[in-house]
Every structure is written in C-alpha cells, then in structure tokens.
Coordinates of C-alpha atoms in Angstrom, one line a residue:
M104 CA 119.4 53.1 171.5
L105 CA 122.4 54.1 173.5
A106 CA 123.4 57.8 173.6
P107 CA 126.9 58.7 172.5
P108 CA 129.5 60.0 175.1
A109 CA 128.9 63.5 176.4
W110 CA 132.3 64.8 175.3
L111 CA 131.8 63.5 171.7
T112 CA 128.3 65.2 171.4
A113 CA 129.7 68.4 172.8
V114 CA 132.5 68.6 170.2
A115 CA 130.3 67.5 167.4
A116 CA 127.6 70.1 168.4
A117 CA 130.2 72.9 168.4
A118 CA 131.4 72.0 164.9
V119 CA 127.9 71.6 163.5
F120 CA 126.5 74.8 164.9
A121 CA 129.6 76.8 163.9
F122 CA 129.1 75.4 160.4
L123 CA 125.4 76.5 160.4
D124 CA 126.4 79.9 161.8
V125 CA 128.5 80.6 158.7
L126 CA 126.7 78.7 156.0
L127 CA 123.2 79.9 156.4
C128 CA 123.9 83.6 156.9
F129 CA 126.5 83.7 154.2
V130 CA 124.4 81.9 151.6
Y131 CA 121.2 83.9 152.3
G132 CA 123.1 87.1 152.6
F133 CA 124.5 86.6 149.2
L134 CA 121.3 85.4 147.6
D135 CA 119.3 88.2 149.1
G136 CA 121.8 90.7 147.8
V137 CA 121.4 89.3 144.3
F138 CA 117.7 88.8 144.1
E139 CA 116.2 91.4 146.5
D140 CA 115.7 95.0 145.6
S141 CA 116.2 95.9 149.3
P142 CA 117.8 93.1 151.3
V143 CA 116.7 92.8 154.9
S144 CA 119.4 91.8 157.3
C145 CA 118.8 88.9 159.6
Y146 CA 118.7 89.4 163.4
C147 CA 121.7 87.2 164.2
H148 CA 124.2 89.9 163.2
G149 CA 122.1 92.9 164.1
S150 CA 122.5 95.1 167.2
Y151 CA 120.0 95.0 170.1
S152 CA 119.1 97.9 172.3
A153 CA 116.9 98.5 175.3
A154 CA 114.6 100.6 173.1
M155 CA 113.8 97.5 171.1
E156 CA 112.9 95.6 174.2
D157 CA 110.4 98.3 175.1
D158 CA 109.0 98.0 171.6
G159 CA 108.2 94.4 172.1
V160 CA 111.2 92.7 170.3
S161 CA 112.7 89.8 172.1
D162 CA 116.4 90.1 172.9
T163 CA 116.8 86.4 172.0
L164 CA 116.8 87.4 168.4
Y165 CA 120.1 89.2 168.9
A166 CA 121.7 86.7 171.1
R167 CA 123.2 84.6 168.3
R168 CA 126.6 86.1 167.8
S169 CA 129.4 84.7 165.7
A170 CA 132.7 86.6 164.9
C171 CA 133.4 84.4 161.9
R172 CA 129.9 84.9 160.5
D173 CA 130.0 88.6 161.0
A174 CA 133.3 88.9 159.2
L175 CA 132.0 86.9 156.2
M176 CA 128.8 89.0 156.1
R177 CA 130.8 92.2 155.9
L178 CA 132.7 90.7 153.0
V179 CA 129.4 89.8 151.3
G180 CA 128.2 93.3 151.8
K181 CA 131.2 94.6 149.9
I182 CA 130.9 92.1 147.1
V183 CA 127.2 92.3 146.4
R184 CA 125.8 95.5 145.0
R185 CA 122.8 96.4 147.1
R186 CA 120.0 98.1 145.2
G187 CA 117.4 100.4 146.9
S188 CA 117.2 101.0 150.6
P189 CA 115.4 99.6 153.6
E190 CA 113.4 102.8 153.9
T191 CA 112.1 102.5 150.4
D192 CA 111.3 98.8 151.0
R193 CA 109.4 99.6 154.2
C194 CA 107.2 102.0 152.2
K195 CA 106.4 99.3 149.7
G196 CA 105.7 96.6 152.3
R197 CA 107.3 94.1 149.9
S198 CA 106.3 90.5 150.1
P199 CA 106.7 87.7 149.1
R200 CA 110.4 87.4 149.0
W201 CA 112.3 85.5 146.3
S202 CA 112.2 82.3 148.4
D203 CA 108.4 82.5 149.0
C204 CA 105.6 81.2 146.8
S205 CA 104.0 83.7 144.5
C206 CA 100.9 81.8 143.5
E207 CA 97.5 83.5 143.5
S208 CA 96.4 81.9 146.8
C209 CA 99.6 83.0 148.6
R210 CA 99.4 86.5 147.3
A211 CA 95.7 87.0 147.7
W212 CA 96.2 89.2 150.8
Q213 CA 98.0 91.8 148.6
R214 CA 94.8 92.5 146.8
R215 CA 93.1 93.4 150.1
G216 CA 95.8 95.7 151.3
S217 CA 99.5 96.4 150.7
G218 CA 100.6 95.9 154.3
H219 CA 99.5 95.2 157.9
D220 CA 98.5 98.8 158.4
D221 CA 95.6 98.7 155.9
G222 CA 95.0 95.0 155.4
Q223 CA 92.9 92.7 157.6
L224 CA 93.3 89.2 158.9
H225 CA 91.6 86.3 157.1
F226 CA 89.2 84.3 159.3
V227 CA 86.7 81.5 159.0
V228 CA 83.2 81.8 160.6
N229 CA 81.1 79.0 161.9
Q230 CA 77.5 80.2 162.3
P231 CA 75.1 78.4 164.7
E232 CA 72.0 76.6 163.3
K233 CA 69.0 78.8 162.9
K234 CA 66.5 78.5 165.8
D235 CA 63.1 79.9 166.6
A236 CA 62.7 83.6 167.4
A237 CA 62.4 82.9 171.1
A238 CA 65.9 81.4 171.2
T239 CA 68.5 83.3 173.1
Q240 CA 71.1 85.3 171.2
S241 CA 74.2 83.3 170.2
E242 CA 77.5 83.9 171.9
D243 CA 80.8 84.6 170.1
A244 CA 84.2 82.8 170.4
I245 CA 87.5 83.6 168.8
F246 CA 89.9 80.7 168.1
I247 CA 93.6 81.5 167.9
H248 CA 96.0 78.9 166.4
G249 CA 99.6 78.2 167.3
F250 CA 102.9 78.2 165.5
L251 CA 103.2 76.4 162.1
S252 CA 99.4 76.3 161.9
S253 CA 96.4 78.3 160.6
S254 CA 92.6 78.7 161.0
S255 CA 92.1 75.2 159.5
F256 CA 93.4 73.8 162.8
W257 CA 90.1 74.8 164.3
A258 CA 87.8 74.9 161.2
E259 CA 88.5 71.3 160.3
A260 CA 88.8 69.7 163.7
V261 CA 86.3 71.7 165.8
F262 CA 83.8 73.6 163.7
A263 CA 82.4 70.5 161.8
D264 CA 81.0 69.1 165.0
A265 CA 80.0 72.4 166.6
S266 CA 77.2 73.6 164.4
I267 CA 74.5 72.6 166.9
L268 CA 76.0 74.9 169.5
N269 CA 74.4 78.3 170.0
C270 CA 77.8 80.0 169.4
R271 CA 79.3 82.0 166.5
M272 CA 82.9 80.9 166.1
F273 CA 85.7 82.8 164.4
A274 CA 89.0 81.0 163.5
V275 CA 91.6 83.6 162.6
D276 CA 94.7 83.3 160.6
L277 CA 97.3 85.3 162.6
L278 CA 99.5 87.9 160.9
G279 CA 101.9 86.1 158.6
F280 CA 100.0 82.8 158.7
G281 CA 97.5 81.2 156.3
K282 CA 95.8 83.7 154.0
S283 CA 96.4 86.7 156.2
P284 CA 98.8 89.5 155.3
K285 CA 102.6 88.7 155.4
P286 CA 104.2 92.2 155.1
A287 CA 108.0 92.3 155.0
N288 CA 108.1 95.6 157.0
C289 CA 106.4 94.1 160.1
M290 CA 108.2 92.9 163.2
Y291 CA 105.4 90.5 164.1
R292 CA 105.4 91.6 167.7
L293 CA 102.8 90.5 170.2
K294 CA 101.3 94.0 169.9
D295 CA 101.0 93.6 166.1
H296 CA 99.0 90.4 166.5
V297 CA 96.7 91.8 169.1
D298 CA 96.1 95.0 167.1
M299 CA 95.3 93.0 164.0
I300 CA 92.7 90.9 165.8
E301 CA 91.1 94.0 167.1
R302 CA 91.2 95.7 163.6
S303 CA 89.9 92.6 161.8
L304 CA 87.4 91.1 164.2
I305 CA 86.5 92.9 167.4
D306 CA 86.1 96.4 166.0
P307 CA 84.4 95.8 162.6
L308 CA 82.1 93.1 163.9
N309 CA 81.4 95.1 167.1
L310 CA 82.1 92.1 169.4
T311 CA 81.2 93.3 172.9
S312 CA 81.5 89.9 174.5
F313 CA 83.4 86.8 173.4
H314 CA 85.2 83.7 174.6
L315 CA 88.8 83.0 173.7
V316 CA 90.1 79.5 172.7
S317 CA 93.8 79.2 171.9
H318 CA 96.6 76.7 171.3
S319 CA 100.4 76.8 172.0
M320 CA 101.8 80.1 170.7
G321 CA 98.3 81.4 170.4
C322 CA 97.9 81.2 174.1
I323 CA 100.3 84.1 174.6
I324 CA 98.3 86.2 172.2
A325 CA 95.0 85.2 173.8
L326 CA 96.4 86.2 177.3
A327 CA 97.6 89.6 175.9
L328 CA 94.2 90.2 174.3
A329 CA 92.3 89.2 177.5
A330 CA 94.6 91.5 179.5
K331 CA 93.8 94.4 177.2
H332 CA 90.1 93.8 177.1
P333 CA 89.1 92.2 180.5
A334 CA 85.5 93.5 180.3
L335 CA 84.9 91.8 176.9
V336 CA 86.4 88.4 177.5
R337 CA 83.8 85.9 179.1
S338 CA 86.2 83.0 179.3
I339 CA 89.6 81.9 178.1
T340 CA 90.7 78.4 177.2
L341 CA 94.5 77.6 176.8
V342 CA 95.4 74.4 175.1
A343 CA 99.1 73.3 175.6
P344 CA 100.3 76.8 176.6
P345 CA 104.1 77.5 176.9
Y346 CA 104.9 77.3 180.6
F347 CA 108.0 77.9 182.7
L348 CA 108.5 78.0 186.5
P349 CA 109.2 81.6 187.8
C350 CA 112.8 82.5 188.2
K351 CA 115.0 85.6 188.4
E352 CA 116.2 85.3 184.7
K353 CA 114.4 87.0 181.9
A354 CA 111.7 84.8 180.5
S355 CA 113.0 85.1 176.9
Q356 CA 116.4 83.8 177.9
V357 CA 115.0 81.0 180.0
A358 CA 112.9 79.9 177.1
L359 CA 115.8 80.0 174.7
K360 CA 118.1 78.0 177.0
R361 CA 115.6 75.4 178.0
L362 CA 113.9 74.9 174.7
A363 CA 116.7 75.5 172.3
E364 CA 120.0 74.4 173.9
K365 CA 122.5 73.7 171.2
K366 CA 122.7 69.9 171.4
L367 CA 122.8 67.2 168.8
W368 CA 121.3 64.6 171.1
P369 CA 118.4 63.7 171.5
P370 CA 117.3 64.4 167.9
L371 CA 114.2 66.4 169.0
Q372 CA 116.5 68.7 171.0
F373 CA 118.7 69.3 167.9
G374 CA 115.6 70.1 165.9
S375 CA 114.4 72.7 168.5
A376 CA 117.8 74.3 168.6
V377 CA 118.1 74.6 164.8
M378 CA 114.6 76.1 164.4
S379 CA 115.1 78.5 167.3
W380 CA 118.6 79.8 166.6
Y381 CA 118.5 80.1 162.8
E382 CA 115.7 82.1 161.2
H383 CA 117.0 81.1 157.8
I384 CA 115.9 77.5 158.4
G385 CA 112.3 78.7 158.0
R386 CA 113.2 80.2 154.7
T387 CA 115.0 77.1 153.6
V388 CA 111.9 75.0 154.4
C389 CA 109.8 77.6 152.6
F390 CA 112.0 77.4 149.5
L391 CA 112.2 73.6 149.4
L392 CA 108.6 72.8 150.4
C393 CA 106.3 75.7 150.7
K394 CA 107.2 77.3 147.4
K395 CA 106.3 74.1 145.7
H396 CA 103.1 73.5 147.7
L397 CA 101.0 73.2 144.6
T398 CA 103.1 70.3 143.4
W399 CA 102.9 68.6 146.8
E400 CA 99.1 69.1 146.9
R401 CA 98.7 67.5 143.4
L402 CA 100.9 64.6 144.4
L403 CA 99.0 64.1 147.7
K404 CA 95.7 64.2 145.9
L405 CA 96.8 61.5 143.5
L406 CA 98.0 59.3 146.4
T407 CA 95.1 59.8 148.7
G408 CA 92.3 60.5 146.2
K409 CA 91.3 63.7 148.1
R410 CA 92.8 67.0 148.9

C-alpha cells in the first residue's frame, strides 16, 4: 500500500487533531457537568507547575494546549451548573463515574475500602505443590502486569504451568486495573503504585525476599520497587520494557514525541497519538465497550462455548 503525500497527511492531521481537541473536551466537559456531582477537569486544559513534577505528575499531561478548546470549555463552565466541589469529591473518593460500569464485579473494591488510602490491591496467588518436610522453603515472586492488562495476564499464561516450581507467585492488579481500587481522587503516580504494592503484599505478608517479574508499563513500577527495596529483591525480570536512548531532553517529552507524534499515517502511529494525547478516548472506549462488558461476555460465551 502506497503512503499518501507528506503535505496531504500533514494538513489532514492538523484538521483531524484540531477537531478532536475541541470535540472530546467539549462533549465530556458538558456531560460531566450534567451527570457528575463534582466534575473533575481533564489535564489538557489544566495548569502545570514545577511542584507537580516534584510530586510525580508528568508534564506531558499538561502539554496539550488548544486556544479554541479552552475558550469552548470556559463557555461550558458558564452554561452548566456545577454541583458540589472538588474538595467534597476528594473526601468521598467517588468512583465509578457515569461512563464506567457499575456492576457488582466492577464495584467490588468499594466494599473493601472507599479509596486507595484504606483499600488494598487485588492479587492472585499460585502456591507450590506440597512436598515433604525436608524440602527447602519456597521462594516468593511478584508479577506486575502492563497497561491495558491485569493479573490474569500472568495467572492464565504462566501460573497454570508453574505449579511444580517451589515458588509462591503473586499476580497483582495494579491500582485502577482489574479488581483493584479505582478511586477518582488518586493521581495514579508511580509512587501510588509502589505504595499500594507495599501495603497490599509486602507488608501484610511479611515478604522479606522476593523476585520481580514485570511486563511493559509494569517494568517501570518494578524498577521503582527494586530501587526502594534493594535488599529484598533477589532478581528482576523485565519483559518488553519501554526504552529510549539517553539524551538531553526530558524523558517524558522524548516519550511523547517519539511514541505519540500527531500523524495520521501509518495507522498504528495515529492510534498511539490518539491514545496518548486524549485521555477522553479511554473514557469513550469504557463507555462503548467496558460498560457493556457483561453483554460482550455473554455473546462471546455463546460464540465460543466458553468464557
């Protein structure tokens, strides 16, 4: 397949991304104002400061400026009557949002705790087979999944064939993934993920020595965990970790430019740009697909004869 001329793709990309800039923020800003008690503003028209960088929030979240979009969002703010306040919302740790699924499975974490401060991560344990008393004590390993994944990534692909190993394995659902807490008042920083693994696994189970196995985004969390607890980590395995050659630019900006450059061609590049620059895309997918996951599961079960 021949690629279209460069000038044509550049003009088309500018038009498409300008349209997305306005449409997504405008639509979700309006809907959040109508359906949410305390709407949470998206990052793309927020302000960034050095204090946030010190707090572990990437500056790339605030690099998506659009004068047209900002003007429309100010108009939306005047039209829609906003009820409550962000401070009240933070106290409630509200979730799920109107665009999220509210079935029993997706809200199970709320019965364990109202937020990431008092809740714990969900994890799956794979115990080694029982051996005689003279057998050596089993080792421990923590498995950390990547983006758009969960503990089932390891539980279904690895644990089934690892029962003979003398190793106790823990596959964790990271904060905001799977059956773990998804509090609306959390920034989902690297520190938040590391703290929750400590609070949910390392401290309560008294893990004094363990291996780390991680995939993709989980590799970053595994490295941070190993750096914080070098005396506890026996080994670390990184599967498909994000990697960039060293340069003078900030790593966050390098990642955004190389992985998410605003291009329409090739199609995979366009998909990366959309997913990286527009946080509302995730909510759109959630609204169209995830919120109806029970329906999709029933249909798939009918088509495949199994879950």
